[in-house]
Short mmCIF file of C-alpha atoms in Angstrom, two decimals:
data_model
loop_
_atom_site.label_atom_id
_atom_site.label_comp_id
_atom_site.label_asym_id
_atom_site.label_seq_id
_atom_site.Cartn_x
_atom_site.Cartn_y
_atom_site.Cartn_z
CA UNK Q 16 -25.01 -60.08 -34.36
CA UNK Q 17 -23.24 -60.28 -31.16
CA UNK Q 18 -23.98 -61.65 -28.16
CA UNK Q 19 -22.50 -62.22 -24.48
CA UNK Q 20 -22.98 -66.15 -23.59
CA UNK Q 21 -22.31 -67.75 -20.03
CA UNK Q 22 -20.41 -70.70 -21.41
CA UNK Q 23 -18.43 -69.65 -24.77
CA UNK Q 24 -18.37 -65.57 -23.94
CA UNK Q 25 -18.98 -63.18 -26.55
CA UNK Q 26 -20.26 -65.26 -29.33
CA UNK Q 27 -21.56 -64.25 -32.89
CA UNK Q 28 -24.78 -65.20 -34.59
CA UNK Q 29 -26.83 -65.57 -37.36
CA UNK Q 30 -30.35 -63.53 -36.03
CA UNK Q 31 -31.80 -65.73 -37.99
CA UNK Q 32 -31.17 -68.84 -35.71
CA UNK Q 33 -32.70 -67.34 -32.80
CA UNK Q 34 -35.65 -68.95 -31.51
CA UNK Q 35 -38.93 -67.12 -30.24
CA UNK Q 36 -40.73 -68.64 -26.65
CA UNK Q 37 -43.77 -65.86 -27.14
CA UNK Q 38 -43.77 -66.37 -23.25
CA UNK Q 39 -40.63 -67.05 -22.41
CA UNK Q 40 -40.31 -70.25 -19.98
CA UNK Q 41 -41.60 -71.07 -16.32
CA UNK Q 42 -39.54 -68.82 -14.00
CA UNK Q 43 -38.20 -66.83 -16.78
CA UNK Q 44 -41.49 -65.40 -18.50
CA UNK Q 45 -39.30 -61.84 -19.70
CA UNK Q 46 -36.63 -64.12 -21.70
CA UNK Q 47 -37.90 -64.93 -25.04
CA UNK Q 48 -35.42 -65.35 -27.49
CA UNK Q 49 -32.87 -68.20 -27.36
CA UNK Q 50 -30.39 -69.66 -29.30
CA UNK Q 51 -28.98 -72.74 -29.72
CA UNK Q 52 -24.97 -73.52 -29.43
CA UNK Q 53 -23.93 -77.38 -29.08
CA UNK Q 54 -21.75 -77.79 -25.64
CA UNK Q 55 -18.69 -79.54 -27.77
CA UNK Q 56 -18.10 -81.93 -30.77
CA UNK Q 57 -19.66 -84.89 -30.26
CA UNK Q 58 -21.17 -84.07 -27.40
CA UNK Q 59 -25.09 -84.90 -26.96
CA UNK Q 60 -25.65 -81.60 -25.07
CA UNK Q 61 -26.81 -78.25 -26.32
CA UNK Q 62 -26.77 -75.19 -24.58
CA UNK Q 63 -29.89 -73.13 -25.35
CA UNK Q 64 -28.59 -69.92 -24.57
CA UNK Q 65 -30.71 -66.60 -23.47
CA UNK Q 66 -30.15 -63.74 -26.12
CA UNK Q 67 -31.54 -61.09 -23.91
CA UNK Q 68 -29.28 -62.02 -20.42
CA UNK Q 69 -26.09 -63.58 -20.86
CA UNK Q 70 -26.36 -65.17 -17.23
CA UNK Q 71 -29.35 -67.31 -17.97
CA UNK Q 72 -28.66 -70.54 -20.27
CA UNK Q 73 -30.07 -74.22 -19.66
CA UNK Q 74 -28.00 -77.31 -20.65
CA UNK Q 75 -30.18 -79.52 -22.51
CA UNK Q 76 -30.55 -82.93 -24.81
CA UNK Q 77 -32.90 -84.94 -26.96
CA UNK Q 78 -34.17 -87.20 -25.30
CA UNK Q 79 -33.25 -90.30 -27.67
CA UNK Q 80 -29.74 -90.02 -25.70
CA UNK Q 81 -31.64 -90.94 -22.66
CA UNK Q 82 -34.22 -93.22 -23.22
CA UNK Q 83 -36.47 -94.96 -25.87
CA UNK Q 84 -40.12 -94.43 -27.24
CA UNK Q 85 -40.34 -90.95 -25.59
CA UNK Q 86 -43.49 -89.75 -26.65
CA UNK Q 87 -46.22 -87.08 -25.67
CA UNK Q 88 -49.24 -85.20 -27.29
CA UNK Q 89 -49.44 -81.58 -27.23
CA UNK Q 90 -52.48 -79.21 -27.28
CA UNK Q 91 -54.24 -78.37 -30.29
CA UNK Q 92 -53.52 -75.27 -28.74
CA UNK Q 93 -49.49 -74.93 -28.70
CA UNK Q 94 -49.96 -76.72 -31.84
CA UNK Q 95 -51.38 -74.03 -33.58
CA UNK Q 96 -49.14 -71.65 -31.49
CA UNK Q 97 -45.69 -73.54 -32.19
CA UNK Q 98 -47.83 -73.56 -36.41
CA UNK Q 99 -46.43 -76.79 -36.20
CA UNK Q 100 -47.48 -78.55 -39.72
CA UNK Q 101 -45.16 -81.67 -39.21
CA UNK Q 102 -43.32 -83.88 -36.83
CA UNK Q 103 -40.32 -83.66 -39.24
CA UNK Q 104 -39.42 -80.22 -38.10
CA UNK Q 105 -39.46 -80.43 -34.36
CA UNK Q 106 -36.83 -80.47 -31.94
CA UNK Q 107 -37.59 -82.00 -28.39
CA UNK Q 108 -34.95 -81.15 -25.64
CA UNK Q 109 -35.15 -81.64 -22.06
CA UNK Q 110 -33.28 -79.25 -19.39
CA UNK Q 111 -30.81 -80.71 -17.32
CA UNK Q 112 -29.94 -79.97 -13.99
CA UNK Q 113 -26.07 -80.55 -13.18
CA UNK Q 114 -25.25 -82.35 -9.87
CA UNK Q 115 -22.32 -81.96 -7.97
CA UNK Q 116 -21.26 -85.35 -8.86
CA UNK Q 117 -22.31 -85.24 -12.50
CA UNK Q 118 -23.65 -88.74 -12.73
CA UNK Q 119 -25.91 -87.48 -10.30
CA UNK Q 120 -27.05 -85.42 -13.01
CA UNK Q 121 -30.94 -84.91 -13.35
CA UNK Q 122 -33.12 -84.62 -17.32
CA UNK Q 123 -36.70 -83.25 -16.91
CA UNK Q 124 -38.78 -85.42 -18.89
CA UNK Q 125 -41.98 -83.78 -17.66
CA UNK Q 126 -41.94 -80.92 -19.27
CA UNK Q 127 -40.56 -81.11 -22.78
CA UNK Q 128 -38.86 -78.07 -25.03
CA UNK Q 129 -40.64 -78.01 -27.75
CA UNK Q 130 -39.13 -76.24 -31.00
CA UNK Q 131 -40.93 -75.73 -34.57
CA UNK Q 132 -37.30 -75.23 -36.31
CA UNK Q 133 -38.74 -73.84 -39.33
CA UNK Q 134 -40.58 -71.72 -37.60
CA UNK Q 135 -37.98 -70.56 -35.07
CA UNK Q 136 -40.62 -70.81 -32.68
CA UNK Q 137 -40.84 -72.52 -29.07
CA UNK Q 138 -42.26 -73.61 -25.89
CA UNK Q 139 -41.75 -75.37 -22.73
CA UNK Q 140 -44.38 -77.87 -22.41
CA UNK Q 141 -45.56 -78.88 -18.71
CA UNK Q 142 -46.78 -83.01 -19.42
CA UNK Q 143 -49.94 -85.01 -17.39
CA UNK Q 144 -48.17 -87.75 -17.81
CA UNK Q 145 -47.25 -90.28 -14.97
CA UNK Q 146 -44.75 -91.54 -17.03
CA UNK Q 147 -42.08 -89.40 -17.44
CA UNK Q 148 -40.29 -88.18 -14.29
CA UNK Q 149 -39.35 -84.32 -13.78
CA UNK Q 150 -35.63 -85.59 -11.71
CA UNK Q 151 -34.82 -88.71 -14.04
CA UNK Q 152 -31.02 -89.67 -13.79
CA UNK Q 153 -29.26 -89.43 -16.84
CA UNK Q 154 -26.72 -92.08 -16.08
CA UNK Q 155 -29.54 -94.39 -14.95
CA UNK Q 156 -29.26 -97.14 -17.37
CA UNK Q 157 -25.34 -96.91 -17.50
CA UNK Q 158 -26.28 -97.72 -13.89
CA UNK Q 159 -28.35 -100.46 -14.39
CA UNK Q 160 -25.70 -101.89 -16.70
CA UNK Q 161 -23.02 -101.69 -14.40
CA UNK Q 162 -25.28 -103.22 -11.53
#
């Protein structure tokens, strides 16, 4: 299948890669189907990519390339919705906003993509937790470093 992309224009892929939000995503509740294309080799960033409107596509990244012990519970609810069975087959990628000056760069940590990938299924899921900030600097600890 064919599709028109924002970043890599027309693109083909497998429809079996594409990945279901049965509500779509805050803001964007009519856009349900995504797909996932990595930005470059080697690069930690992946482009989940809107099937339905070529326009609309978030950057993204696990969070492991940002920080350590990044961890959250999820409803009993979107568990049963995501039919997660296992931990093993998740995905967990956070949006990034693009500054200007990239290293002003921004990850939302609050509110977690979460992706079943056997399933094909996902969700974007809004955290109560203090601890994980919706503007966090990606380049933070290379700051800290260079400080």
């Amino acid at each position: 299948m064919e599709i028109m992309t924002r970043d890599f224009g027309k693109i083909e892929i497998d429809k079996s890669d594409i990945i279901s939000f049965n509500s779509g995503l805050p803001g964007f509740e009519k856009l349900e189907e995504f797909i996932l294309l990595p930005l470059a080799e080697e690069s930690p960033f992946i482009i989940m990519q809107s099937v339905e409107d070529p326009d609309i596509a978030f950057v993204t990244v696990e969070p492991g390339n940002l920080i350590q012990n990044y961890e959250f519970e999820i409803s009993d609810k979107t568990e049963k919705k995501l039919k997660i069975e296992s931990v093993s087959n998740l995905l967990i990628l956070n949006i990034i906003t693009i500054k200007d000056d990239f290293k002003n760069s921004t990850a939302n940590l609050s509110a977690p993509i979460v992706i079943n990938l056997e399933e094909k299924l996902g969700q974007q899921v809004i955290l109560d937790d203090q601890r994980y900030q919706v503007r966090y600097k990606i380049f933070a600890a290379a700051e800290e470093v260079a400080e």
